[in-house]
């Protein structure tokens, strides 16, 4: 089009035309002009791309020392195509040279930057990031959990920090206020399980405890701890919580005696938060035997998470993922990453990566 004609188009008409471009095409166009870049957050553009399904694939992201120490990349398994991507997620820059990936949620990646006493929150799709400084220094945190809001627009960071007296104080960062809050310690035994994260359900962040095996919850707004009236199923040897946002909560647990699991089952929290666990699935015996041989009954190495209708069961020392497709009631093994060497060490961390252009950081 003749530039003179193009330049005389009313701004709202131009914005409307550009909002009709396919999202991937627009994202390639946006960096060429500041005005085009600003349209990413215009009402027509937002209304179109938040009301329609995401045009991007969703991924299972694998983090392991072999990948990021040598090449600074993270292999991606495309769950839409059911195949490993040939191109990994590659990260570069001085801030990420010694960074540790802690959590991925709603398109946000959160890294720990211990050399600068801070966290880095990044949205790789919108190419935005922010730095959140540690509230105190040193800051030996654990049970780190990135909690998105119900609409995904803002987030909280939750973690425990051990004080010199040996107690655990809860710290919460609110991205809306850009403010840290510190709350009183929790007396329940959460255990030293760095793989456990909280599961947000009905306004509370839920954790499993070890001694006794139970559930405790934390109110992000007022910082209070409580024990919901949710009796765990009998005969559990270990328990892991899984949540799909704020809609449902699942429990994955081992069943056995004397602390040894002979089987695994999946439960769902009863409707309307009724407080009862309803059994929905039992892991087939052959699959269960393989999973138990993988973790060698070191259940602290087992962790779970939700990904687009899948309950994923992982082990810190094994490169495969066992997942349960809730809609079909079927179990599957994720194929081993082809770029992984034949000899590997412990350190596998898996994350659910669902790109979200409007996950503000």
mmCIF file of C-alpha atoms in Angstrom:
data_model
loop_
_atom_site.group_PDB
_atom_site.id
_atom_site.type_symbol
_atom_site.label_atom_id
_atom_site.label_comp_id
_atom_site.label_asym_id
_atom_site.label_seq_id
_atom_site.Cartn_x
_atom_site.Cartn_y
_atom_site.Cartn_z
ATOM 1 C CA UNK A 1 0.000 0.000 0.000
ATOM 2 C CA UNK A 2 1.143 3.529 -0.710
ATOM 3 C CA UNK A 3 2.699 4.889 2.514
ATOM 4 C CA UNK A 4 0.668 8.107 2.170
ATOM 5 C CA UNK A 5 -2.554 6.125 2.173
ATOM 6 C CA UNK A 6 -1.376 3.900 5.002
ATOM 7 C CA UNK A 7 -0.349 6.863 7.143
ATOM 8 C CA UNK A 8 -3.806 8.474 6.795
ATOM 9 C CA UNK A 9 -5.687 5.472 8.130
ATOM 10 C CA UNK A 10 -7.435 6.267 11.442
ATOM 11 C CA UNK A 11 -5.528 4.732 14.367
ATOM 12 C CA UNK A 12 -8.472 2.600 15.523
ATOM 13 C CA UNK A 13 -8.936 1.174 12.007
ATOM 14 C CA UNK A 14 -5.230 0.365 11.708
ATOM 15 C CA UNK A 15 -5.308 -1.312 15.114
ATOM 16 C CA UNK A 16 -8.319 -3.357 14.077
ATOM 17 C CA UNK A 17 -6.654 -4.529 10.853
ATOM 18 C CA UNK A 18 -3.461 -5.570 12.608
ATOM 19 C CA UNK A 19 -5.380 -7.391 15.342
ATOM 20 C CA UNK A 20 -6.763 -9.724 12.655
ATOM 21 C CA UNK A 21 -3.303 -10.996 11.742
ATOM 22 C CA UNK A 22 -2.410 -14.511 12.914
ATOM 23 C CA UNK A 23 -0.663 -14.189 16.264
ATOM 24 C CA UNK A 24 2.611 -15.748 15.113
ATOM 25 C CA UNK A 25 2.716 -13.377 12.120
ATOM 26 C CA UNK A 26 2.028 -10.360 14.306
ATOM 27 C CA UNK A 27 4.729 -11.304 16.802
ATOM 28 C CA UNK A 28 7.249 -11.334 13.957
ATOM 29 C CA UNK A 29 5.982 -7.921 12.794
ATOM 30 C CA UNK A 30 5.749 -6.207 16.188
ATOM 31 C CA UNK A 31 9.500 -5.588 16.773
ATOM 32 C CA UNK A 32 9.736 -3.559 13.552
ATOM 33 C CA UNK A 33 7.796 -0.603 14.964
ATOM 34 C CA UNK A 34 7.164 0.816 18.436
ATOM 35 C CA UNK A 35 3.516 1.434 17.590
ATOM 36 C CA UNK A 36 3.066 -2.138 16.383
ATOM 37 C CA UNK A 37 4.697 -3.367 19.596
ATOM 38 C CA UNK A 38 2.272 -1.295 21.681
ATOM 39 C CA UNK A 39 -0.678 -2.881 19.876
ATOM 40 C CA UNK A 40 0.147 -6.156 21.600
ATOM 41 C CA UNK A 41 -1.718 -4.752 24.607
ATOM 42 C CA UNK A 42 -4.515 -2.952 22.716
ATOM 43 C CA UNK A 43 -8.147 -3.905 23.560
ATOM 44 C CA UNK A 44 -8.934 -5.423 20.090
ATOM 45 C CA UNK A 45 -5.792 -7.543 20.171
ATOM 46 C CA UNK A 46 -6.289 -8.726 23.752
ATOM 47 C CA UNK A 47 -9.987 -9.485 23.278
ATOM 48 C CA UNK A 48 -9.265 -11.602 20.204
ATOM 49 C CA UNK A 49 -6.381 -13.637 21.568
ATOM 50 C CA UNK A 50 -7.698 -14.188 25.094
ATOM 51 C CA UNK A 51 -11.143 -15.357 23.937
ATOM 52 C CA UNK A 52 -9.782 -17.903 21.449
ATOM 53 C CA UNK A 53 -7.720 -21.037 22.139
ATOM 54 C CA UNK A 54 -3.974 -20.497 22.298
ATOM 55 C CA UNK A 55 -2.372 -20.832 18.843
ATOM 56 C CA UNK A 56 0.797 -22.139 20.450
ATOM 57 C CA UNK A 57 1.772 -25.652 21.369
ATOM 58 C CA UNK A 58 2.123 -26.651 25.001
ATOM 59 C CA UNK A 59 5.235 -28.411 26.223
ATOM 60 C CA UNK A 60 6.779 -30.557 28.891
ATOM 61 C CA UNK A 61 10.110 -28.872 29.627
ATOM 62 C CA UNK A 62 13.049 -30.928 30.890
ATOM 63 C CA UNK A 63 15.744 -29.406 33.074
ATOM 64 C CA UNK A 64 18.916 -31.362 33.814
ATOM 65 C CA UNK A 65 22.517 -30.291 34.613
ATOM 66 C CA UNK A 66 23.755 -31.929 31.394
ATOM 67 C CA UNK A 67 21.638 -29.550 29.304
ATOM 68 C CA UNK A 68 22.044 -26.191 30.976
ATOM 69 C CA UNK A 69 25.625 -26.531 32.219
ATOM 70 C CA UNK A 70 26.942 -27.353 28.769
ATOM 71 C CA UNK A 71 24.528 -25.770 26.321
ATOM 72 C CA UNK A 72 22.111 -23.586 28.350
ATOM 73 C CA UNK A 73 19.093 -25.190 26.746
ATOM 74 C CA UNK A 74 15.980 -27.030 27.847
ATOM 75 C CA UNK A 75 14.512 -29.832 25.680
ATOM 76 C CA UNK A 76 10.808 -29.532 24.904
ATOM 77 C CA UNK A 77 8.249 -32.286 24.382
ATOM 78 C CA UNK A 78 5.326 -31.032 22.298
ATOM 79 C CA UNK A 79 2.192 -32.526 23.858
ATOM 80 C CA UNK A 80 0.064 -31.408 20.907
ATOM 81 C CA UNK A 81 2.210 -33.368 18.440
ATOM 82 C CA UNK A 82 3.290 -36.063 20.947
ATOM 83 C CA UNK A 83 6.911 -35.666 19.874
ATOM 84 C CA UNK A 84 10.164 -34.111 21.019
ATOM 85 C CA UNK A 85 10.894 -30.768 19.410
ATOM 86 C CA UNK A 86 14.080 -30.644 17.347
ATOM 87 C CA UNK A 87 14.694 -27.126 18.662
ATOM 88 C CA UNK A 88 15.154 -26.720 22.414
ATOM 89 C CA UNK A 89 14.406 -23.676 24.502
ATOM 90 C CA UNK A 90 17.761 -21.866 24.502
ATOM 91 C CA UNK A 91 18.542 -19.112 26.971
ATOM 92 C CA UNK A 92 21.437 -16.710 26.925
ATOM 93 C CA UNK A 93 22.596 -13.607 28.725
ATOM 94 C CA UNK A 94 24.778 -12.736 31.707
ATOM 95 C CA UNK A 95 21.897 -13.036 34.187
ATOM 96 C CA UNK A 96 21.189 -16.638 33.194
ATOM 97 C CA UNK A 97 24.790 -17.851 33.198
ATOM 98 C CA UNK A 98 24.416 -19.219 36.740
ATOM 99 C CA UNK A 99 20.642 -19.285 37.033
ATOM 100 C CA UNK A 100 18.583 -22.218 38.321
ATOM 101 C CA UNK A 101 15.104 -22.822 36.939
ATOM 102 C CA UNK A 102 12.722 -23.117 39.891
ATOM 103 C CA UNK A 103 9.221 -23.059 38.468
ATOM 104 C CA UNK A 104 7.138 -22.610 35.308
ATOM 105 C CA UNK A 105 3.501 -21.528 35.429
ATOM 106 C CA UNK A 106 1.091 -19.779 33.022
ATOM 107 C CA UNK A 107 3.906 -18.981 30.601
ATOM 108 C CA UNK A 108 6.172 -17.543 33.279
ATOM 109 C CA UNK A 109 9.595 -19.009 34.017
ATOM 110 C CA UNK A 110 11.111 -18.263 37.399
ATOM 111 C CA UNK A 111 14.862 -18.554 37.962
ATOM 112 C CA UNK A 112 16.959 -18.182 41.080
ATOM 113 C CA UNK A 113 19.951 -15.859 40.701
ATOM 114 C CA UNK A 114 21.936 -16.559 43.882
ATOM 115 C CA UNK A 115 24.942 -14.491 42.766
ATOM 116 C CA UNK A 116 22.711 -11.396 42.679
ATOM 117 C CA UNK A 117 20.408 -12.447 45.574
ATOM 118 C CA UNK A 118 17.288 -12.277 43.436
ATOM 119 C CA UNK A 119 14.719 -14.106 41.339
ATOM 120 C CA UNK A 120 14.202 -13.551 37.621
ATOM 121 C CA UNK A 121 10.620 -13.821 36.339
ATOM 122 C CA UNK A 122 10.417 -14.071 32.553
ATOM 123 C CA UNK A 123 7.786 -14.441 29.837
ATOM 124 C CA UNK A 124 9.715 -15.642 26.799
ATOM 125 C CA UNK A 125 6.759 -15.145 24.460
ATOM 126 C CA UNK A 126 6.301 -11.446 25.197
ATOM 127 C CA UNK A 127 10.075 -11.069 25.788
ATOM 128 C CA UNK A 128 9.525 -9.366 29.133
ATOM 129 C CA UNK A 129 11.172 -10.025 32.484
ATOM 130 C CA UNK A 130 11.508 -8.582 35.956
ATOM 131 C CA UNK A 131 13.847 -8.942 38.916
ATOM 132 C CA UNK A 132 12.563 -9.669 42.428
ATOM 133 C CA UNK A 133 15.213 -9.152 45.088
ATOM 134 C CA UNK A 134 15.452 -11.567 48.014
ATOM 135 C CA UNK A 135 13.655 -10.174 51.094
ATOM 136 C CA UNK A 136 16.658 -10.969 53.302
ATOM 137 C CA UNK A 137 20.212 -12.074 52.725
ATOM 138 C CA UNK A 138 21.205 -14.860 53.068
ATOM 139 C CA UNK A 139 17.913 -16.449 52.012
ATOM 140 C CA UNK A 140 17.959 -20.288 52.246
ATOM 141 C CA UNK A 141 14.467 -20.900 50.882
ATOM 142 C CA UNK A 142 12.602 -24.157 50.228
ATOM 143 C CA UNK A 143 9.185 -25.363 49.021
ATOM 144 C CA UNK A 144 9.233 -22.609 46.388
ATOM 145 C CA UNK A 145 5.856 -22.202 44.669
ATOM 146 C CA UNK A 146 4.856 -19.818 41.873
ATOM 147 C CA UNK A 147 1.109 -19.205 42.214
ATOM 148 C CA UNK A 148 -0.738 -17.497 39.325
ATOM 149 C CA UNK A 149 -3.938 -15.580 39.925
ATOM 150 C CA UNK A 150 -7.220 -16.996 38.655
ATOM 151 C CA UNK A 151 -7.020 -14.875 35.491
ATOM 152 C CA UNK A 152 -3.262 -15.443 35.151
ATOM 153 C CA UNK A 153 -2.470 -11.719 35.077
ATOM 154 C CA UNK A 154 -0.494 -11.502 38.307
ATOM 155 C CA UNK A 155 1.183 -13.965 40.661
ATOM 156 C CA UNK A 156 2.532 -14.732 44.099
ATOM 157 C CA UNK A 157 5.839 -16.290 45.114
ATOM 158 C CA UNK A 158 5.629 -18.497 48.199
ATOM 159 C CA UNK A 159 8.498 -20.140 50.076
ATOM 160 C CA UNK A 160 9.753 -21.099 53.521
ATOM 161 C CA UNK A 161 12.993 -19.792 54.942
ATOM 162 C CA UNK A 162 14.764 -21.341 57.929
ATOM 163 C CA UNK A 163 15.792 -18.856 60.595
ATOM 164 C CA UNK A 164 18.813 -19.077 62.859
ATOM 165 C CA UNK A 165 16.572 -20.477 65.597
ATOM 166 C CA UNK A 166 15.582 -23.396 63.355
ATOM 167 C CA UNK A 167 11.978 -22.307 62.724
ATOM 168 C CA UNK A 168 10.451 -21.939 59.259
ATOM 169 C CA UNK A 169 9.015 -18.544 58.341
ATOM 170 C CA UNK A 170 6.747 -18.159 55.324
ATOM 171 C CA UNK A 171 7.557 -15.428 52.795
ATOM 172 C CA UNK A 172 5.085 -14.282 50.129
ATOM 173 C CA UNK A 173 5.775 -11.881 47.257
ATOM 174 C CA UNK A 174 2.731 -10.194 45.659
ATOM 175 C CA UNK A 175 3.400 -9.014 42.079
ATOM 176 C CA UNK A 176 0.492 -6.558 42.201
ATOM 177 C CA UNK A 177 1.977 -4.692 45.150
ATOM 178 C CA UNK A 178 5.601 -5.603 44.353
ATOM 179 C CA UNK A 179 5.939 -6.302 48.042
ATOM 180 C CA UNK A 180 7.223 -9.088 50.296
ATOM 181 C CA UNK A 181 5.335 -10.195 53.400
ATOM 182 C CA UNK A 182 6.683 -12.414 56.180
ATOM 183 C CA UNK A 183 4.473 -14.656 58.291
ATOM 184 C CA UNK A 184 4.909 -16.749 61.415
ATOM 185 C CA UNK A 185 6.518 -20.135 61.306
ATOM 186 C CA UNK A 186 4.748 -23.395 60.625
ATOM 187 C CA UNK A 187 5.130 -26.100 63.264
ATOM 188 C CA UNK A 188 4.011 -29.045 61.109
ATOM 189 C CA UNK A 189 6.686 -31.292 59.646
ATOM 190 C CA UNK A 190 6.736 -30.549 55.926
ATOM 191 C CA UNK A 191 9.974 -32.448 55.440
ATOM 192 C CA UNK A 192 13.078 -31.481 53.528
ATOM 193 C CA UNK A 193 11.647 -32.213 50.110
ATOM 194 C CA UNK A 194 12.864 -29.580 47.658
ATOM 195 C CA UNK A 195 10.716 -31.135 44.913
ATOM 196 C CA UNK A 196 7.386 -30.481 46.646
ATOM 197 C CA UNK A 197 5.416 -27.405 45.657
ATOM 198 C CA UNK A 198 2.137 -26.142 47.001
ATOM 199 C CA UNK A 199 -1.140 -26.793 45.166
ATOM 200 C CA UNK A 200 -3.579 -23.885 45.028
ATOM 201 C CA UNK A 201 -7.180 -24.969 45.627
ATOM 202 C CA UNK A 202 -10.215 -23.064 46.893
ATOM 203 C CA UNK A 203 -8.102 -20.069 47.871
ATOM 204 C CA UNK A 204 -5.491 -22.040 49.843
ATOM 205 C CA UNK A 205 -2.031 -23.372 49.105
ATOM 206 C CA UNK A 206 -1.969 -27.058 50.093
ATOM 207 C CA UNK A 207 1.055 -29.172 51.142
ATOM 208 C CA UNK A 208 1.529 -32.725 52.362
ATOM 209 C CA UNK A 209 3.310 -33.367 55.648
ATOM 210 C CA UNK A 210 5.414 -36.396 56.549
ATOM 211 C CA UNK A 211 4.950 -37.036 60.248
ATOM 212 C CA UNK A 212 2.093 -37.679 60.427
ATOM 213 C CA UNK A 213 1.092 -38.037 56.756
ATOM 214 C CA UNK A 214 -1.506 -35.309 56.331
ATOM 215 C CA UNK A 215 -2.374 -32.083 54.503
ATOM 216 C CA UNK A 216 -1.899 -28.551 55.744
ATOM 217 C CA UNK A 217 -2.928 -25.381 53.945
ATOM 218 C CA UNK A 218 -1.784 -21.777 53.831
ATOM 219 C CA UNK A 219 -3.923 -18.686 53.216
ATOM 220 C CA UNK A 220 -1.969 -16.386 50.899
ATOM 221 C CA UNK A 221 -4.011 -13.353 51.895
ATOM 222 C CA UNK A 222 -3.691 -13.422 55.697
ATOM 223 C CA UNK A 223 -0.734 -15.791 56.121
ATOM 224 C CA UNK A 224 -2.529 -18.250 58.414
ATOM 225 C CA UNK A 225 -1.921 -22.013 58.479
ATOM 226 C CA UNK A 226 -4.635 -24.594 58.931
ATOM 227 C CA UNK A 227 -5.521 -28.256 58.573
ATOM 228 C CA UNK A 228 -8.491 -28.822 56.252
ATOM 229 C CA UNK A 229 -10.973 -31.514 57.165
ATOM 230 C CA UNK A 230 -9.740 -33.864 54.464
ATOM 231 C CA UNK A 231 -8.916 -37.276 55.813
ATOM 232 C CA UNK A 232 -6.361 -39.056 53.660
ATOM 233 C CA UNK A 233 -7.103 -42.558 52.342
ATOM 234 C CA UNK A 234 -5.913 -45.445 54.510
ATOM 235 C CA UNK A 235 -2.682 -47.318 53.879
ATOM 236 C CA UNK A 236 -0.748 -44.513 52.217
ATOM 237 C CA UNK A 237 3.044 -44.810 52.048
ATOM 238 C CA UNK A 238 3.515 -41.460 50.333
ATOM 239 C CA UNK A 239 1.216 -38.737 48.988
ATOM 240 C CA UNK A 240 1.537 -36.036 46.336
ATOM 241 C CA UNK A 241 -0.992 -33.342 45.469
ATOM 242 C CA UNK A 242 -1.790 -32.170 41.939
ATOM 243 C CA UNK A 243 -3.972 -29.236 40.939
ATOM 244 C CA UNK A 244 -5.332 -27.928 37.637
ATOM 245 C CA UNK A 245 -5.584 -24.293 38.631
ATOM 246 C CA UNK A 246 -8.293 -23.611 41.189
ATOM 247 C CA UNK A 247 -10.837 -26.076 39.765
ATOM 248 C CA UNK A 248 -9.821 -29.540 40.956
ATOM 249 C CA UNK A 249 -7.289 -31.156 43.236
ATOM 250 C CA UNK A 250 -5.990 -34.706 42.885
ATOM 251 C CA UNK A 251 -4.014 -36.973 45.190
ATOM 252 C CA UNK A 252 -1.471 -39.493 43.920
ATOM 253 C CA UNK A 253 -0.369 -41.957 46.563
ATOM 254 C CA UNK A 254 1.418 -45.207 47.174
ATOM 255 C CA UNK A 255 -0.455 -48.033 48.898
ATOM 256 C CA UNK A 256 1.312 -50.641 51.021
ATOM 257 C CA UNK A 257 2.604 -51.635 54.431
ATOM 258 C CA UNK A 258 5.707 -50.867 56.498
ATOM 259 C CA UNK A 259 6.461 -47.861 54.314
ATOM 260 C CA UNK A 260 6.785 -49.955 51.115
ATOM 261 C CA UNK A 261 4.425 -49.238 48.211
ATOM 262 C CA UNK A 262 2.854 -52.235 46.486
ATOM 263 C CA UNK A 263 0.497 -50.144 44.378
ATOM 264 C CA UNK A 264 -0.440 -46.584 43.429
ATOM 265 C CA UNK A 265 -3.815 -44.914 43.132
ATOM 266 C CA UNK A 266 -5.278 -41.561 42.128
ATOM 267 C CA UNK A 267 -8.031 -39.759 44.027
ATOM 268 C CA UNK A 268 -9.991 -36.619 43.272
ATOM 269 C CA UNK A 269 -11.287 -34.172 45.844
ATOM 270 C CA UNK A 270 -15.055 -34.531 46.113
ATOM 271 C CA UNK A 271 -17.360 -32.013 44.468
ATOM 272 C CA UNK A 272 -17.891 -28.601 46.075
ATOM 273 C CA UNK A 273 -14.835 -29.103 48.285
ATOM 274 C CA UNK A 274 -16.724 -31.698 50.293
ATOM 275 C CA UNK A 275 -13.600 -32.910 52.022
ATOM 276 C CA UNK A 276 -13.713 -36.512 50.794
ATOM 277 C CA UNK A 277 -11.248 -38.142 48.437
ATOM 278 C CA UNK A 278 -12.926 -40.159 45.679
ATOM 279 C CA UNK A 279 -10.784 -42.889 44.086
ATOM 280 C CA UNK A 280 -10.738 -42.526 40.299
ATOM 281 C CA UNK A 281 -7.877 -44.756 39.147
ATOM 282 C CA UNK A 282 -5.479 -47.499 40.165
ATOM 283 C CA UNK A 283 -2.117 -47.661 38.398
ATOM 284 C CA UNK A 284 -1.804 -50.945 36.436
ATOM 285 C CA UNK A 285 0.444 -53.460 38.184
ATOM 286 C CA UNK A 286 3.087 -53.672 35.422
ATOM 287 C CA UNK A 287 3.406 -49.881 35.201
ATOM 288 C CA UNK A 288 3.476 -49.563 38.987
ATOM 289 C CA UNK A 289 6.266 -52.131 39.289
ATOM 290 C CA UNK A 290 8.401 -50.242 36.781
ATOM 291 C CA UNK A 291 7.825 -46.907 38.520
ATOM 292 C CA UNK A 292 8.705 -48.349 41.926
ATOM 293 C CA UNK A 293 11.895 -49.894 40.524
ATOM 294 C CA UNK A 294 12.801 -46.472 39.144
ATOM 295 C CA UNK A 295 12.530 -44.637 42.450
ATOM 296 C CA UNK A 296 13.957 -47.547 44.516
ATOM 297 C CA UNK A 297 11.304 -46.727 47.137
ATOM 298 C CA UNK A 298 13.004 -43.347 47.729
ATOM 299 C CA UNK A 299 9.693 -41.559 47.586
ATOM 300 C CA UNK A 300 11.250 -38.172 48.317
ATOM 301 C CA UNK A 301 12.462 -38.304 44.695
ATOM 302 C CA UNK A 302 8.883 -38.530 43.402
ATOM 303 C CA UNK A 303 6.958 -35.422 42.396
ATOM 304 C CA UNK A 304 3.837 -34.672 40.349
ATOM 305 C CA UNK A 305 2.299 -31.819 38.387
ATOM 306 C CA UNK A 306 -0.615 -31.018 36.100
ATOM 307 C CA UNK A 307 -0.278 -30.342 32.366
ATOM 308 C CA UNK A 308 -3.237 -29.753 30.033
ATOM 309 C CA UNK A 309 -5.399 -32.643 31.232
ATOM 310 C CA UNK A 310 -2.460 -34.846 32.234
ATOM 311 C CA UNK A 311 -1.314 -35.864 35.717
ATOM 312 C CA UNK A 312 2.449 -36.276 35.361
ATOM 313 C CA UNK A 313 4.455 -38.480 37.761
ATOM 314 C CA UNK A 314 8.204 -37.899 37.724
ATOM 315 C CA UNK A 315 11.283 -39.146 39.512
ATOM 316 C CA UNK A 316 14.325 -36.976 40.172
ATOM 317 C CA UNK A 317 16.729 -39.709 39.049
ATOM 318 C CA UNK A 318 14.907 -40.957 35.912
ATOM 319 C CA UNK A 319 14.509 -39.348 32.449
ATOM 320 C CA UNK A 320 11.028 -40.672 31.660
ATOM 321 C CA UNK A 321 7.658 -39.353 32.763
ATOM 322 C CA UNK A 322 4.620 -41.469 33.597
ATOM 323 C CA UNK A 323 1.423 -39.597 32.873
ATOM 324 C CA UNK A 324 -2.280 -40.233 33.306
ATOM 325 C CA UNK A 325 -4.686 -38.824 30.725
ATOM 326 C CA UNK A 326 -7.674 -37.922 32.882
ATOM 327 C CA UNK A 327 -10.239 -37.655 30.051
ATOM 328 C CA UNK A 328 -9.453 -41.150 28.738
ATOM 329 C CA UNK A 329 -8.379 -42.861 31.941
ATOM 330 C CA UNK A 330 -5.210 -44.174 30.290
ATOM 331 C CA UNK A 331 -1.558 -44.404 31.395
ATOM 332 C CA UNK A 332 1.425 -43.660 29.169
ATOM 333 C CA UNK A 333 5.207 -43.303 29.356
ATOM 334 C CA UNK A 334 6.811 -40.253 27.808
ATOM 335 C CA UNK A 335 9.681 -41.363 25.513
ATOM 336 C CA UNK A 336 13.175 -40.569 26.732
ATOM 337 C CA UNK A 337 14.686 -37.363 25.389
ATOM 338 C CA UNK A 338 16.814 -38.232 22.309
ATOM 339 C CA UNK A 339 19.473 -35.646 23.179
ATOM 340 C CA UNK A 340 20.144 -37.195 26.580
ATOM 341 C CA UNK A 341 23.450 -39.133 26.770
ATOM 342 C CA UNK A 342 23.410 -42.839 27.565
ATOM 343 C CA UNK A 343 25.004 -42.178 30.947
ATOM 344 C CA UNK A 344 23.283 -39.607 33.101
ATOM 345 C CA UNK A 345 23.124 -38.522 36.716
ATOM 346 C CA UNK A 346 20.301 -37.434 39.001
ATOM 347 C CA UNK A 347 18.773 -34.035 38.513
ATOM 348 C CA UNK A 348 15.719 -34.359 36.247
ATOM 349 C CA UNK A 349 13.162 -31.618 36.798
ATOM 350 C CA UNK A 350 10.091 -31.471 34.595
ATOM 351 C CA UNK A 351 7.794 -28.489 34.157
ATOM 352 C CA UNK A 352 4.562 -27.660 32.346
ATOM 353 C CA UNK A 353 5.147 -24.847 29.826
ATOM 354 C CA UNK A 354 1.984 -23.360 28.346
ATOM 355 C CA UNK A 355 2.901 -20.096 26.563
ATOM 356 C CA UNK A 356 0.739 -17.133 27.552
ATOM 357 C CA UNK A 357 1.316 -13.752 25.913
ATOM 358 C CA UNK A 358 -0.534 -11.908 28.679
ATOM 359 C CA UNK A 359 1.145 -13.432 31.697
ATOM 360 C CA UNK A 360 2.552 -10.184 33.043
ATOM 361 C CA UNK A 361 5.824 -10.323 34.938
#
